Amino acid sequence: MDLQEYIQLVFTDYTLRTITLGTAILGAVTGMLGSFAVLRKQSLLGDAISHAALPGIAVAFLITGTKDSNILLLGALISGLIGTFWIRGIIKKTHLKSDTALGLILSLFFGFGMLLLTLIQKQPNANQAGLDKYLFGQAATLVESDVWMMTLVTGLCLIVLLLFWKEFKILLFDADYTKTLGFNTKLIDILITSFIVLAIVLGLQTVGVVLMSAMLLAPAAAARQWTNSLGVMVLLAALFGAFSGVLGTAISASQNNLSTGPVIVIIAGVFVLFSFIFSPSRGLLFKQIRFIKNRRDLKLHKTLAFMFRIAETHENIAHPHSIKILNNFQGFTKGTLQQLVRKNYVKLEGSMWSLTDTGFKTATNLYNQQNKDDD
């Protein structure tokens, strides 16, 4: 399936259109909310919440005996909120740190959920089949009502972010200062955490319990590499998440036997990898380029300073000196000398060099600055 055929199918095929819209909206809302989880250093929160939602799905089925997605996701939401507030309680009431509390709740709830799923699978009830799709997700089961629900949650999320943007921003970077301003930090924290739980629960049907945390963190981690502005980061994370959903769905639809959820997560991972390498401010490539440039500049300054000390012993700074003298200087290279010539700091004639007026003034400034630093 080529790109043109896929675009046509998006507009004509109900299932593909529903999945594409659903994954795009899911990626956008999880990217936005994931930005706050990443900046608050709660990267394991998404993993803990998604795993904590599993027993809620199982209990909801045991109570109702139906696989209605709305009922199952309601159970997941309740279970996820319980797990989240248990984590908060453990952190506040004990001496355990957040990563320990997150890992404890994650393993406890997930183990309990797997136990319940095993019991359900052994029941003589044909209706119990298919609950395991919530482990790894099954985007093909999305229907139009699911997309409308995701759209509603995304709209509510945007409204809340706009209304409480100042409070969220202050709490994110300085919780103590937020308290001194009179804001209810506990209420604000509960509000944003509840929306994170809700977004994760909505994504369980598409991506699954195991991979949902990647949808929350990957777009935000990629966006963080490109900006220092919270607003820009939230916007970029939403775009990265939406594009991951659309591209993942397109690749999954064009190939046989490729699950949509894992492909979406892989695409999100590609965005993260690309950002880690090519981001101008934090990318590994540009960091290496800056490192090489700084090392080259340092070598150039050292060579120029060495030349300055030699030229100081002569009345005429244009006095020709042999390159043999430079060969005894540690760090000297012919490439460095050529750079000095291109900058018009040095004149080079055969094996003889001499400082120009520009080079002498630059070297004087470097020498004086070095003496100030030493003092």
XYZ file of C-alpha atoms in Angstrom:
375
model
C 0.000 0.000 0.000
C 1.537 3.304 -1.113
C 1.020 6.683 0.564
C -1.632 7.886 -1.883
C -3.682 4.717 -1.461
C -3.410 4.969 2.322
C -4.628 8.599 2.317
C -7.602 7.595 0.181
C -8.451 4.751 2.539
C -8.310 7.080 5.543
C -11.184 9.057 4.044
C -13.169 6.081 2.727
C -12.536 3.192 5.125
C -14.349 3.522 8.464
C -12.017 1.260 10.446
C -8.784 2.847 9.224
C -10.148 6.377 9.689
C -11.256 5.569 13.226
C -7.915 4.015 14.186
C -5.909 6.874 12.641
C -7.924 9.580 14.394
C -7.907 7.660 17.668
C -4.149 7.085 17.728
C -3.433 10.692 16.674
C -5.621 12.125 19.441
C -4.221 9.658 21.973
C -0.653 10.578 21.024
C -1.412 14.288 21.322
C -3.038 14.143 24.767
C -0.457 11.751 26.246
C 2.345 13.882 24.814
C 0.948 17.030 26.442
C 0.430 15.429 29.839
C 3.655 13.446 29.616
C 5.580 16.724 29.508
C 4.565 17.403 33.110
C 5.464 13.864 34.212
C 8.922 14.153 32.617
C 9.659 17.601 34.067
C 8.478 16.498 37.524
C 10.874 13.530 37.277
C 8.008 11.064 37.538
C 8.907 9.015 34.493
C 7.819 5.765 36.131
C 4.397 7.219 36.949
C 2.939 6.241 33.575
C 4.237 2.705 33.907
C 2.833 2.367 37.427
C -0.581 3.787 36.492
C -0.978 1.636 33.397
C -0.086 -1.526 35.321
C -2.282 -0.472 38.239
C -5.253 -0.225 35.858
C -5.136 -3.937 34.960
C -6.915 -5.302 38.078
C -9.627 -2.671 37.600
C -10.372 -4.112 34.155
C -10.579 -7.626 35.575
C -12.770 -6.629 38.544
C -15.115 -4.660 36.266
C -15.579 -7.767 34.115
C -16.142 -10.017 37.123
C -18.832 -7.671 38.465
C -20.685 -7.000 35.206
C -19.838 -10.096 33.138
C -19.603 -7.930 30.030
C -16.732 -6.735 27.853
C -18.205 -3.301 27.256
C -15.138 -1.074 26.792
C -16.642 1.865 28.671
C -17.323 -0.265 31.762
C -13.887 -1.906 31.631
C -12.122 1.437 31.224
C -14.145 2.870 34.107
C -12.844 0.046 36.264
C -9.326 0.753 34.973
C -9.736 4.437 35.835
C -10.819 3.684 39.405
C -8.002 1.180 39.878
C -5.461 3.577 38.359
C -6.550 6.404 40.661
C -6.358 4.112 43.701
C -2.839 3.061 42.713
C -1.818 6.682 42.130
C -3.033 7.886 45.523
C -1.430 4.885 47.208
C 1.849 5.979 45.666
C 1.342 9.507 46.996
C 0.475 8.120 50.428
C 3.535 5.867 50.567
C 5.823 8.752 49.639
C 4.331 11.131 52.212
C 3.742 8.739 55.111
C 6.930 6.671 54.896
C 10.629 7.257 54.302
C 10.489 5.500 50.932
C 11.389 7.511 47.843
C 9.135 7.905 44.814
C 10.895 5.333 42.620
C 10.506 2.674 45.341
C 6.806 3.492 45.797
C 6.201 3.440 42.054
C 7.937 0.095 41.627
C 6.072 -1.386 44.592
C 2.599 -0.375 43.376
C 3.437 -1.329 39.785
C 4.431 -4.888 40.665
C 1.692 -5.366 43.271
C -1.208 -4.228 41.078
C 0.121 -5.914 37.937
C 0.600 -9.206 39.765
C -2.927 -8.987 41.173
C -4.301 -8.145 37.735
C -2.564 -11.108 36.092
C -3.935 -13.372 38.837
C -7.479 -12.159 38.168
C -7.066 -12.559 34.397
C -5.885 -16.141 34.923
C -8.955 -16.890 37.061
C -11.242 -15.301 34.471
C -9.739 -17.324 31.632
C -10.524 -20.540 33.528
C -14.203 -19.667 33.911
C -16.679 -21.605 31.700
C -17.840 -18.372 30.123
C -17.223 -17.705 26.450
C -17.520 -13.994 27.045
C -14.223 -13.833 28.931
C -12.095 -14.244 25.785
C -10.231 -11.158 24.552
C -9.482 -9.443 27.847
C -5.781 -10.053 27.279
C -5.887 -7.424 24.500
C -5.500 -4.827 27.247
C -1.996 -6.167 27.929
C -0.576 -5.262 24.523
C -3.422 -3.258 22.997
C -5.544 -3.853 19.932
C -6.166 -0.663 17.990
C -8.467 -2.445 15.542
C -11.138 -2.612 18.268
C -11.471 1.190 18.380
C -14.903 2.474 17.396
C -16.216 5.957 16.747
C -17.482 6.371 20.313
C -13.934 5.726 21.606
C -12.583 8.476 19.352
C -15.244 10.903 20.597
C -14.325 10.021 24.176
C -10.634 10.699 23.453
C -11.580 13.985 21.801
C -13.660 15.003 24.815
C -10.835 14.209 27.239
C -8.329 16.081 25.061
C -10.629 19.108 24.962
C -11.066 19.051 28.741
C -7.308 18.705 29.142
C -6.693 21.773 26.961
C -9.261 23.804 28.890
C -7.731 22.839 32.238
C -4.201 23.575 30.992
C -5.255 27.023 29.790
C -7.159 27.843 32.975
C -4.441 26.656 35.369
C -1.374 27.216 33.199
C 0.249 29.671 35.601
C -0.375 27.408 38.602
C 0.926 24.322 36.799
C 4.035 26.171 35.658
C 4.893 27.557 39.086
C 4.219 24.233 40.817
C 6.353 22.434 38.273
C 9.484 24.474 38.920
C 9.091 25.697 42.506
C 6.481 23.980 44.701
C 7.537 25.877 47.852
C 7.122 29.237 46.154
C 3.672 28.126 44.945
C 2.637 27.544 48.553
C 3.855 30.984 49.634
C 1.643 32.537 46.947
C -1.381 30.904 48.569
C -2.153 28.321 45.894
C -3.562 24.944 46.898
C -0.660 22.829 45.647
C -2.310 19.573 46.692
C -5.406 20.278 44.604
C -3.335 21.315 41.573
C -1.176 18.196 41.874
C -4.240 15.940 42.156
C -5.831 17.639 39.153
C -2.933 17.107 36.772
C -2.257 13.586 38.079
C -5.919 12.661 37.548
C -5.757 13.813 33.931
C -2.590 11.755 33.410
C -4.396 8.700 34.799
C -7.394 9.363 32.544
C -5.215 9.704 29.427
C -3.361 6.490 30.227
C -6.585 4.575 30.798
C -7.931 5.766 27.433
C -4.815 4.442 25.720
C -4.932 0.941 27.217
C -7.264 -0.336 24.509
C -4.949 0.977 21.776
C -1.415 0.472 23.093
C -1.908 -1.799 26.107
C -0.735 -1.908 29.707
C 2.832 -2.906 28.890
C 3.598 -0.173 26.341
C 1.401 2.701 27.531
C 4.142 4.376 29.560
C 6.176 4.816 26.349
C 3.334 6.824 24.808
C 3.357 9.089 27.839
C 7.115 9.617 28.041
C 8.616 9.269 24.550
C 7.016 12.349 22.886
C 7.792 14.481 25.944
C 11.392 13.249 26.133
C 11.857 14.049 22.436
C 10.308 17.511 22.806
C 12.515 18.328 25.816
C 15.615 18.136 23.631
C 14.460 20.973 21.387
C 13.405 23.722 23.787
C 13.630 25.248 27.257
C 10.108 26.716 27.069
C 7.320 24.759 28.766
C 4.694 25.948 26.286
C 6.784 24.975 23.265
C 7.640 21.647 24.869
C 3.970 20.792 25.462
C 3.118 21.730 21.864
C 6.025 19.738 20.403
C 5.223 16.710 22.578
C 1.623 16.785 21.332
C 2.813 16.962 17.713
C 5.358 14.166 18.182
C 2.718 11.999 19.853
C 0.137 12.660 17.122
C 2.627 11.971 14.321
C 3.722 8.777 16.071
C 0.110 7.612 16.140
C -0.538 8.454 12.486
C 2.742 7.039 11.149
C 2.482 3.928 13.318
C -1.047 3.281 12.087
C 0.025 3.822 8.462
C 2.931 1.380 8.733
C 0.821 -1.187 10.554
C -1.962 -0.916 7.954
C 0.447 -1.264 5.033
C 2.098 -4.430 6.383
C 0.647 -7.759 7.386
C 0.897 -9.096 10.957
C 2.137 -5.840 12.492
C 0.351 -4.764 15.670
C -0.489 -1.073 15.698
C 0.447 -0.351 19.333
C 4.035 -1.627 19.220
C 4.654 0.112 15.876
C 3.411 3.427 17.306
C 5.780 3.046 20.256
C 8.683 2.265 17.919
C 7.940 5.385 15.845
C 7.841 7.432 19.064
C 11.197 5.900 19.968
C 12.585 6.982 16.584
C 11.520 10.573 17.361
C 13.371 10.312 20.680
C 16.511 8.901 19.044
C 16.462 11.552 16.325
C 16.037 14.301 18.946
C 18.846 12.932 21.120
C 21.211 13.027 18.152
C 20.200 16.062 16.079
C 18.814 18.576 18.589
C 20.876 21.792 18.136
C 21.125 22.590 21.854
C 21.267 19.139 23.487
C 21.849 16.695 20.639
C 24.830 14.388 20.802
C 25.950 15.346 17.285
C 26.036 19.085 17.954
C 27.579 18.517 21.384
C 30.397 16.627 19.707
C 30.753 19.346 17.079
C 30.965 22.010 19.808
C 33.476 19.903 21.729
C 35.701 19.523 18.664
C 35.408 23.244 17.903
C 36.267 24.232 21.483
C 39.233 21.888 21.516
C 40.411 23.308 18.199
C 40.013 26.891 19.476
C 41.910 26.028 22.648
C 44.739 24.548 20.623
C 44.772 27.643 18.404
C 44.884 30.009 21.402
C 47.680 28.033 23.035
C 49.733 28.126 19.846
C 49.123 31.850 19.406
C 50.102 32.503 23.031
C 53.308 30.514 22.536
C 54.098 32.563 19.428
C 53.402 35.756 21.401
C 55.929 34.829 24.073
C 58.538 34.211 21.367
C 57.725 37.457 19.555
C 57.979 39.398 22.823
C 61.707 38.743 22.934
C 62.188 40.601 19.643
C 61.803 44.277 18.944
C 59.987 43.624 15.688
C 56.884 41.398 15.944
C 57.249 40.649 12.230
C 60.655 39.116 12.894
C 60.694 35.756 11.063
C 60.894 32.674 13.275
C 61.502 29.068 12.286
C 58.737 26.487 12.470
C 61.294 24.211 14.152
C 60.678 26.205 17.337
C 56.975 25.377 17.138
C 57.670 21.697 16.638
C 58.918 21.558 20.219
C 55.638 23.032 21.470
C 53.193 20.397 22.729
C 49.896 20.537 20.864
C 51.219 22.296 17.764
C 49.877 21.078 14.415
C 50.268 22.366 10.895
C 46.471 22.618 10.701
C 46.501 25.045 13.636
C 49.149 27.129 11.908
C 47.084 27.249 8.711
C 44.075 28.431 10.734
C 46.142 31.246 12.213
C 47.195 32.236 8.696
C 43.568 32.250 7.480
C 42.589 34.476 10.419
C 45.425 36.859 9.465
C 47.115 36.342 12.827
C 50.300 34.923 11.304
C 52.260 35.329 8.073
C 53.877 32.199 6.740
C 56.717 32.155 4.233
C 58.202 28.731 3.655
C 59.399 27.438 7.043
C 59.338 30.912 8.600
C 56.475 32.604 10.451
C 55.857 36.036 11.930
C 52.980 37.621 13.849
C 50.808 40.241 12.163
C 49.618 43.337 14.021
C 46.173 41.732 14.352
C 47.695 38.529 15.682
C 49.867 40.403 18.174
C 46.888 42.398 19.526
C 44.751 39.248 19.817
C 47.568 37.364 21.541
C 48.104 40.293 23.922
C 44.452 40.217 24.943
C 44.575 36.448 25.450
C 47.745 36.740 27.492
C 46.345 39.495 29.698
C 43.103 37.586 30.202
C 45.061 34.490 31.170
C 47.051 36.478 33.748
C 43.788 37.851 35.237
C 42.368 34.345 35.523
C 45.560 33.155 37.234
C 45.364 36.036 39.727
